[in-house]
PDB file of C-alpha atoms and ligand atoms in Angstrom:
ATOM      1  CA  MET H 217      99.229  89.560 126.740  1.00  0.00           C
ATOM      2  CA  VAL H 218     101.402  86.573 125.544  1.00  0.00           C
ATOM      3  CA  ALA H 219      98.357  84.589 124.465  1.00  0.00           C
ATOM      4  CA  ASP H 220      97.463  87.089 121.988  1.00  0.00           C
ATOM      5  CA  ILE H 221     101.148  86.272 119.849  1.00  0.00           C
ATOM      6  CA  ALA H 222     100.601  83.768 117.299  1.00  0.00           C
ATOM      7  CA  ARG H 223     104.003  83.325 117.010  1.00  0.00           C
ATOM      8  CA  VAL H 224     107.465  85.175 117.643  1.00  0.00           C
ATOM      9  CA  LEU H 225     109.885  86.287 115.230  1.00  0.00           C
ATOM     10  CA  TYR H 226     112.924  87.513 117.171  1.00  0.00           C
ATOM     11  CA  HIS H 227     113.689  86.967 120.683  1.00  0.00           C
ATOM     12  CA  GLU H 228     115.396  89.550 122.734  1.00  0.00           C
ATOM     13  CA  SER H 229     118.765  87.715 122.213  1.00  0.00           C
ATOM     14  CA  THR H 230     118.197  87.509 118.605  1.00  0.00           C
ATOM     15  CA  ILE H 231     117.276  91.335 118.629  1.00  0.00           C
ATOM     16  CA  LEU H 232     120.582  92.321 120.839  1.00  0.00           C
ATOM     17  CA  SER H 233     122.839  90.150 118.303  1.00  0.00           C
ATOM     18  CA  ARG H 234     121.690  92.160 115.430  1.00  0.00           C
ATOM     19  CA  LEU H 235     121.923  95.082 117.240  1.00  0.00           C
ATOM     20  CA  ASP H 236     125.474  94.970 118.092  1.00  0.00           C
ATOM     21  CA  GLU H 237     126.221  94.501 114.477  1.00  0.00           C
ATOM     22  CA  MET H 238     124.394  97.514 113.659  1.00  0.00           C
ATOM     23  CA  ALA H 239     126.024  99.795 116.314  1.00  0.00           C
ATOM     24  CA  HIS H 240     129.223  98.492 115.027  1.00  0.00           C
ATOM     25  CA  GLN H 241     128.276  99.673 111.640  1.00  0.00           C
ATOM     26  CA  ILE H 242     127.018 102.951 112.903  1.00  0.00           C
ATOM     27  CA  THR H 243     130.260 103.868 115.182  1.00  0.00           C
ATOM     28  CA  SER H 244     132.405 103.147 112.109  1.00  0.00           C
ATOM     29  CA  ASP H 245     130.433 105.244 109.907  1.00  0.00           C
ATOM     30  CA  TYR H 246     129.737 108.367 112.285  1.00  0.00           C
ATOM     31  CA  ALA H 247     133.186 107.745 114.350  1.00  0.00           C
ATOM     32  CA  ASP H 248     134.518 111.710 113.160  1.00  0.00           C
ATOM     33  CA  LYS H 249     131.216 113.157 112.723  1.00  0.00           C
ATOM     34  CA  GLU H 250     129.163 115.414 114.940  1.00  0.00           C
ATOM     35  CA  LEU H 251     125.857 112.922 115.085  1.00  0.00           C
ATOM     36  CA  THR H 252     122.654 113.748 116.248  1.00  0.00           C
ATOM     37  CA  VAL H 253     120.274 110.722 116.805  1.00  0.00           C
ATOM     38  CA  VAL H 254     116.734 111.578 116.598  1.00  0.00           C
ATOM     39  CA  SER H 255     114.379 108.829 117.427  1.00  0.00           C
ATOM     40  CA  ILE H 256     110.606 108.750 116.664  1.00  0.00           C
ATOM     41  CA  LEU H 257     108.514 107.980 119.568  1.00  0.00           C
ATOM     42  CA  ASN H 258     106.990 105.975 121.027  1.00  0.00           C
ATOM     43  CA  GLY H 259     107.547 103.008 119.088  1.00  0.00           C
ATOM     44  CA  SER H 260     111.511 103.356 119.061  1.00  0.00           C
ATOM     45  CA  PHE H 261     111.851 103.655 122.694  1.00  0.00           C
ATOM     46  CA  ILE H 262     113.403 100.417 123.487  1.00  0.00           C
ATOM     47  CA  PHE H 263     115.166 100.084 119.992  1.00  0.00           C
ATOM     48  CA  MET H 264     116.728 103.655 120.705  1.00  0.00           C
ATOM     49  CA  ALA H 265     117.913 102.684 124.560  1.00  0.00           C
ATOM     50  CA  ASP H 266     119.299  98.986 123.386  1.00  0.00           C
ATOM     51  CA  LEU H 267     121.107 100.587 120.180  1.00  0.00           C
ATOM     52  CA  LEU H 268     122.819 103.465 121.439  1.00  0.00           C
ATOM     53  CA  ARG H 269     123.920 101.692 124.654  1.00  0.00           C
ATOM     54  CA  ARG H 270     126.183 100.164 121.892  1.00  0.00           C
ATOM     55  CA  VAL H 271     127.213 103.091 120.074  1.00  0.00           C
ATOM     56  CA  PRO H 272     130.688 104.466 122.290  1.00  0.00           C
ATOM     57  CA  LEU H 273     130.260 108.223 120.271  1.00  0.00           C
ATOM     58  CA  PRO H 274     129.846 111.558 121.633  1.00  0.00           C
ATOM     59  CA  LEU H 275     126.631 111.777 120.404  1.00  0.00           C
ATOM     60  CA  GLN H 276     123.091 113.787 121.320  1.00  0.00           C
ATOM     61  CA  ILE H 277     120.031 112.689 121.382  1.00  0.00           C
ATOM     62  CA  ASP H 278     116.264 114.325 120.487  1.00  0.00           C
ATOM     63  CA  SER H 279     113.104 112.344 120.171  1.00  0.00           C
ATOM     64  CA  TRP H 280     110.119 113.463 118.238  1.00  0.00           C
ATOM     65  CA  SER H 281     106.780 112.298 119.060  1.00  0.00           C
ATOM     66  CA  VAL H 282     104.917 111.515 115.715  1.00  0.00           C
ATOM     67  CA  SER H 283     101.461 109.451 115.041  1.00  0.00           C
ATOM     68  CA  SER H 284     100.720 107.981 111.607  1.00  0.00           C
ATOM     69  CA  TYR H 285      98.477 104.718 112.389  1.00  0.00           C
ATOM     70  CA  HIS H 286      95.433 104.174 113.812  1.00  0.00           C
ATOM     71  CA  GLY H 287      94.757 100.195 113.996  1.00  0.00           C
ATOM     72  CA  THR H 288      96.908  98.418 111.893  1.00  0.00           C
ATOM     73  CA  LYS H 289      96.647 100.677 108.820  1.00  0.00           C
ATOM     74  CA  SER H 290      98.638 103.635 107.743  1.00  0.00           C
ATOM     75  CA  ARG H 291      96.429 106.866 107.647  1.00  0.00           C
ATOM     76  CA  GLY H 292      98.737 107.985 105.019  1.00  0.00           C
ATOM     77  CA  GLN H 293      99.596 111.425 106.877  1.00  0.00           C
ATOM     78  CA  ILE H 294     101.359 111.909 110.046  1.00  0.00           C
ATOM     79  CA  GLN H 295     101.176 114.199 112.860  1.00  0.00           C
ATOM     80  CA  PHE H 296     103.868 116.118 114.853  1.00  0.00           C
ATOM     81  CA  ARG H 297     103.257 116.706 118.222  1.00  0.00           C
ATOM     82  CA  GLN H 298     105.791 119.359 119.014  1.00  0.00           C
ATOM     83  CA  GLN H 299     106.359 122.436 117.180  1.00  0.00           C
ATOM     84  CA  THR H 300     110.022 122.677 118.059  1.00  0.00           C
ATOM     85  CA  ILE H 301     113.150 120.874 116.955  1.00  0.00           C
ATOM     86  CA  ALA H 302     116.534 119.956 118.158  1.00  0.00           C
ATOM     87  CA  ASP H 303     119.174 122.544 116.457  1.00  0.00           C
ATOM     88  CA  VAL H 304     121.013 120.268 114.232  1.00  0.00           C
ATOM     89  CA  ARG H 305     122.201 122.656 111.667  1.00  0.00           C
ATOM     90  CA  GLY H 306     125.685 121.390 110.656  1.00  0.00           C
ATOM     91  CA  ARG H 307     125.303 117.983 112.096  1.00  0.00           C
ATOM     92  CA  HIS H 308     124.630 114.737 111.030  1.00  0.00           C
ATOM     93  CA  VAL H 309     121.076 113.388 111.956  1.00  0.00           C
ATOM     94  CA  LEU H 310     120.267 109.617 112.279  1.00  0.00           C
ATOM     95  CA  LEU H 311     116.783 109.261 112.051  1.00  0.00           C
ATOM     96  CA  LEU H 312     115.374 106.094 114.300  1.00  0.00           C
ATOM     97  CA  ASP H 313     112.540 104.424 113.956  1.00  0.00           C
ATOM     98  CA  ASP H 314     110.903 101.207 114.887  1.00  0.00           C
ATOM     99  CA  ILE H 315     109.563  99.718 111.618  1.00  0.00           C
ATOM    100  CA  LEU H 316     109.202 100.941 107.685  1.00  0.00           C
ATOM    101  CA  ASP H 317     106.208  99.833 106.219  1.00  0.00           C
ATOM    102  CA  SER H 318     104.340 102.416 103.888  1.00  0.00           C
ATOM    103  CA  GLY H 319     107.123 104.607 104.326  1.00  0.00           C
ATOM    104  CA  LEU H 320     105.238 107.663 104.620  1.00  0.00           C
ATOM    105  CA  THR H 321     106.223 108.570 108.241  1.00  0.00           C
ATOM    106  CA  LEU H 322     110.148 108.044 107.662  1.00  0.00           C
ATOM    107  CA  ARG H 323     109.480 110.520 104.376  1.00  0.00           C
ATOM    108  CA  ALA H 324     107.740 113.588 106.036  1.00  0.00           C
ATOM    109  CA  ILE H 325     110.135 113.231 108.666  1.00  0.00           C
ATOM    110  CA  GLN H 326     113.065 113.429 106.181  1.00  0.00           C
ATOM    111  CA  GLU H 327     111.435 116.040 104.260  1.00  0.00           C
ATOM    112  CA  ARG H 328     110.871 118.477 107.491  1.00  0.00           C
ATOM    113  CA  LEU H 329     114.158 117.903 108.710  1.00  0.00           C
ATOM    114  CA  ALA H 330     115.769 118.658 105.040  1.00  0.00           C
ATOM    115  CA  THR H 331     113.840 122.172 104.677  1.00  0.00           C
ATOM    116  CA  GLU H 332     114.124 123.432 108.293  1.00  0.00           C
ATOM    117  CA  SER H 333     117.259 121.903 110.109  1.00  0.00           C
ATOM    118  CA  GLY H 334     120.543 123.097 108.204  1.00  0.00           C
ATOM    119  CA  ALA H 335     121.717 119.074 109.088  1.00  0.00           C
ATOM    120  CA  ALA H 336     124.930 118.128 107.044  1.00  0.00           C
ATOM    121  CA  SER H 337     123.557 114.765 106.442  1.00  0.00           C
ATOM    122  CA  ILE H 338     120.260 112.940 107.329  1.00  0.00           C
ATOM    123  CA  ARG H 339     119.807 109.404 107.182  1.00  0.00           C
ATOM    124  CA  SER H 340     117.474 106.625 108.767  1.00  0.00           C
ATOM    125  CA  CYS H 341     117.752 103.430 110.594  1.00  0.00           C
ATOM    126  CA  VAL H 342     115.232 101.154 111.201  1.00  0.00           C
ATOM    127  CA  LEU H 343     114.530  97.828 113.210  1.00  0.00           C
ATOM    128  CA  LEU H 344     112.094  96.615 110.805  1.00  0.00           C
ATOM    129  CA  ARG H 345     111.271  96.533 107.278  1.00  0.00           C
ATOM    130  CA  LYS H 346     108.323  94.909 105.992  1.00  0.00           C
ATOM    131  CA  SER H 347     108.111  93.239 102.550  1.00  0.00           C
ATOM    132  CA  VAL H 348     105.543  95.665 101.115  1.00  0.00           C
ATOM    133  CA  THR H 349     105.494  97.838  97.804  1.00  0.00           C
ATOM    134  CA  ARG H 350     105.836 101.555  99.178  1.00  0.00           C
ATOM    135  CA  GLU H 351     103.808 103.782  98.394  1.00  0.00           C
ATOM    136  CA  THR H 352     106.621 106.417  98.238  1.00  0.00           C
ATOM    137  CA  ALA H 353     110.304 105.522  96.929  1.00  0.00           C
ATOM    138  CA  ILE H 354     111.929 105.486 100.423  1.00  0.00           C
ATOM    139  CA  ASP H 355     114.230 102.983 102.260  1.00  0.00           C
ATOM    140  CA  ALA H 356     116.048 102.889 105.006  1.00  0.00           C
ATOM    141  CA  ASP H 357     120.387 103.251 105.556  1.00  0.00           C
ATOM    142  CA  TYR H 358     120.439 100.513 108.209  1.00  0.00           C
ATOM    143  CA  ILE H 359     117.624  97.892 108.494  1.00  0.00           C
ATOM    144  CA  GLY H 360     117.906  95.380 111.567  1.00  0.00           C
ATOM    145  CA  PHE H 361     115.425  92.435 110.037  1.00  0.00           C
ATOM    146  CA  ASP H 362     113.174  91.915 106.698  1.00  0.00           C
ATOM    147  CA  ILE H 363     110.091  90.848 107.839  1.00  0.00           C
ATOM    148  CA  PRO H 364     106.970  89.829 106.019  1.00  0.00           C
ATOM    149  CA  ASN H 365     103.828  91.807 105.772  1.00  0.00           C
ATOM    150  CA  GLU H 366     102.005  90.784 108.939  1.00  0.00           C
ATOM    151  CA  PHE H 367     100.970  93.351 112.055  1.00  0.00           C
ATOM    152  CA  VAL H 368     103.764  92.900 114.673  1.00  0.00           C
ATOM    153  CA  VAL H 369     103.780  94.020 118.142  1.00  0.00           C
ATOM    154  CA  GLY H 370     106.240  93.954 120.910  1.00  0.00           C
ATOM    155  CA  TYR H 371     109.998  95.892 121.593  1.00  0.00           C
ATOM    156  CA  GLY H 372     108.257  99.273 121.282  1.00  0.00           C
ATOM    157  CA  LEU H 373     106.088  98.415 118.709  1.00  0.00           C
ATOM    158  CA  ASP H 374     102.096  98.898 119.861  1.00  0.00           C
ATOM    159  CA  TYR H 375      98.642  97.952 118.621  1.00  0.00           C
ATOM    160  CA  ASN H 376      96.283 100.398 120.240  1.00  0.00           C
ATOM    161  CA  GLU H 377      99.378 101.389 122.309  1.00  0.00           C
ATOM    162  CA  GLN H 378      99.082  97.867 123.853  1.00  0.00           C
ATOM    163  CA  TYR H 379     102.194  95.324 123.683  1.00  0.00           C
ATOM    164  CA  ARG H 380     105.227  97.555 123.901  1.00  0.00           C
ATOM    165  CA  ASN H 381     106.282  96.132 126.721  1.00  0.00           C
ATOM    166  CA  LEU H 382     106.700  92.533 125.370  1.00  0.00           C
ATOM    167  CA  PRO H 383     110.704  91.950 125.525  1.00  0.00           C
ATOM    168  CA  TYR H 384     110.471  90.296 121.939  1.00  0.00           C
ATOM    169  CA  ILE H 385     108.656  90.991 118.588  1.00  0.00           C
ATOM    170  CA  GLY H 386     105.657  88.779 117.680  1.00  0.00           C
ATOM    171  CA  VAL H 387     103.217  88.717 114.881  1.00  0.00           C
ATOM    172  CA  LEU H 388      99.421  89.556 116.579  1.00  0.00           C
ATOM    173  CA  LYS H 389      97.051  86.893 116.382  1.00  0.00           C
ATOM    174  CA  GLU H 390      93.957  87.939 113.924  1.00  0.00           C
ATOM    175  CA  GLU H 391      91.714  87.406 117.353  1.00  0.00           C
ATOM    176  CA  ALA H 392      93.452  90.221 119.213  1.00  0.00           C
ATOM    177  CA  ILE H 393      93.390  92.772 116.014  1.00  0.00           C
ATOM    178  CA  ARG H 394      89.750  92.460 116.341  1.00  0.00           C
ATOM    179  CA  ARG H 395      88.949  92.394 119.993  1.00  0.00           C
ATOM    180  CA  HIS H 396      90.919  95.418 120.390  1.00  0.00           C
ATOM    181  CA  ALA H 397      89.759  97.134 116.868  1.00  0.00           C
ATOM    182  CA  ARG H 398      88.263 100.718 117.784  1.00  0.00           C
TER     183      ARG H 398
HETATM  184  P1  LIG Y 490     104.615 103.922 107.718  1.00  0.00           P
HETATM  185  O1  LIG Y 490     104.483 105.475 107.517  1.00  0.00           O
HETATM  186  O2  LIG Y 490     103.432 103.308 107.208  1.00  0.00           O
HETATM  187  O3  LIG Y 490     105.918 103.567 107.292  1.00  0.00           O
HETATM  188  O4  LIG Y 490     104.183 103.388 109.334  1.00  0.00           O
HETATM  189  C1  LIG Y 490     105.397 103.698 110.177  1.00  0.00           C
HETATM  190  C2  LIG Y 490     104.883 103.397 111.498  1.00  0.00           C
HETATM  191  O5  LIG Y 490     103.622 102.657 111.943  1.00  0.00           O
HETATM  192  C3  LIG Y 490     105.597 102.796 112.428  1.00  0.00           C
HETATM  193  O6  LIG Y 490     106.491 103.634 112.713  1.00  0.00           O
HETATM  194  C4  LIG Y 490     105.178 102.181 113.309  1.00  0.00           C
HETATM  195  O7  LIG Y 490     105.013 102.920 114.395  1.00  0.00           O
HETATM  196  C5  LIG Y 490     103.729 101.757 112.656  1.00  0.00           C
HETATM  197  N1  LIG Y 490     103.775 100.307 112.214  1.00  0.00           N
HETATM  198  C6  LIG Y 490     103.702  99.934 110.729  1.00  0.00           C
HETATM  199  N2  LIG Y 490     103.690  98.640 110.498  1.00  0.00           N
HETATM  200  C7  LIG Y 490     103.405  98.219 112.135  1.00  0.00           C
HETATM  201  C8  LIG Y 490     102.933  97.066 112.498  1.00  0.00           C
HETATM  202  O8  LIG Y 490     103.179  95.932 111.942  1.00  0.00           O
HETATM  203  N3  LIG Y 490     103.225  96.893 114.068  1.00  0.00           N
HETATM  204  C9  LIG Y 490     103.195  97.877 115.119  1.00  0.00           C
HETATM  205  N4  LIG Y 490     103.331  99.333 114.281  1.00  0.00           N
HETATM  206  C10 LIG Y 490     103.540  99.133 113.061  1.00  0.00           C
HETATM  207 MG1  LIG Y 491     102.454 102.329 116.544  1.00  0.00          MG
END
């Protein structure tokens, strides 16, 4: 598994220091608000766990299972794997996702929330933001790291469901991409 990584972008200690800063900001921004954090699975499960343990607010958590990717290219449409979403009427929603790439996933989720949920506000927080020309005018409100346009894995991020358990974020070797290609 480690042999498939071309180079490490962020070690766990670097990620956790950045999460301290992000958590501090989120804690002050939502100090007197009713907050529900909606995390997008599977990619954000480690990010969610590490970030939210640093946010000492009485928040609620919901997780959505969504898929948008096949291999290393966004399919441009997302599938919601569940029919119902938590009741967030009047609450402030913070979406958590692992990475902002084309932006199609975040846009679709924000649109569904905006039309169906009655939330008081909807903002988003991503661990990584890729420097690409996004297919849709969307940005996140909280960003962990800006990264180059390369395919990364680890710390929750996968390639065909592998590598999520790597404790760091690394660039996947081209040969590993070819080997796992379906
Ligand atoms: P978007 O809809 O193109 O913004 O894609 C967002 C989703 O694609 C993320 O939640 C990830 O699951 C996946 N994704 C995008 N880029 C990468 C990457 O470099 N590595 C792993 N997954 C990625
Ligand atoms: Mg994925």
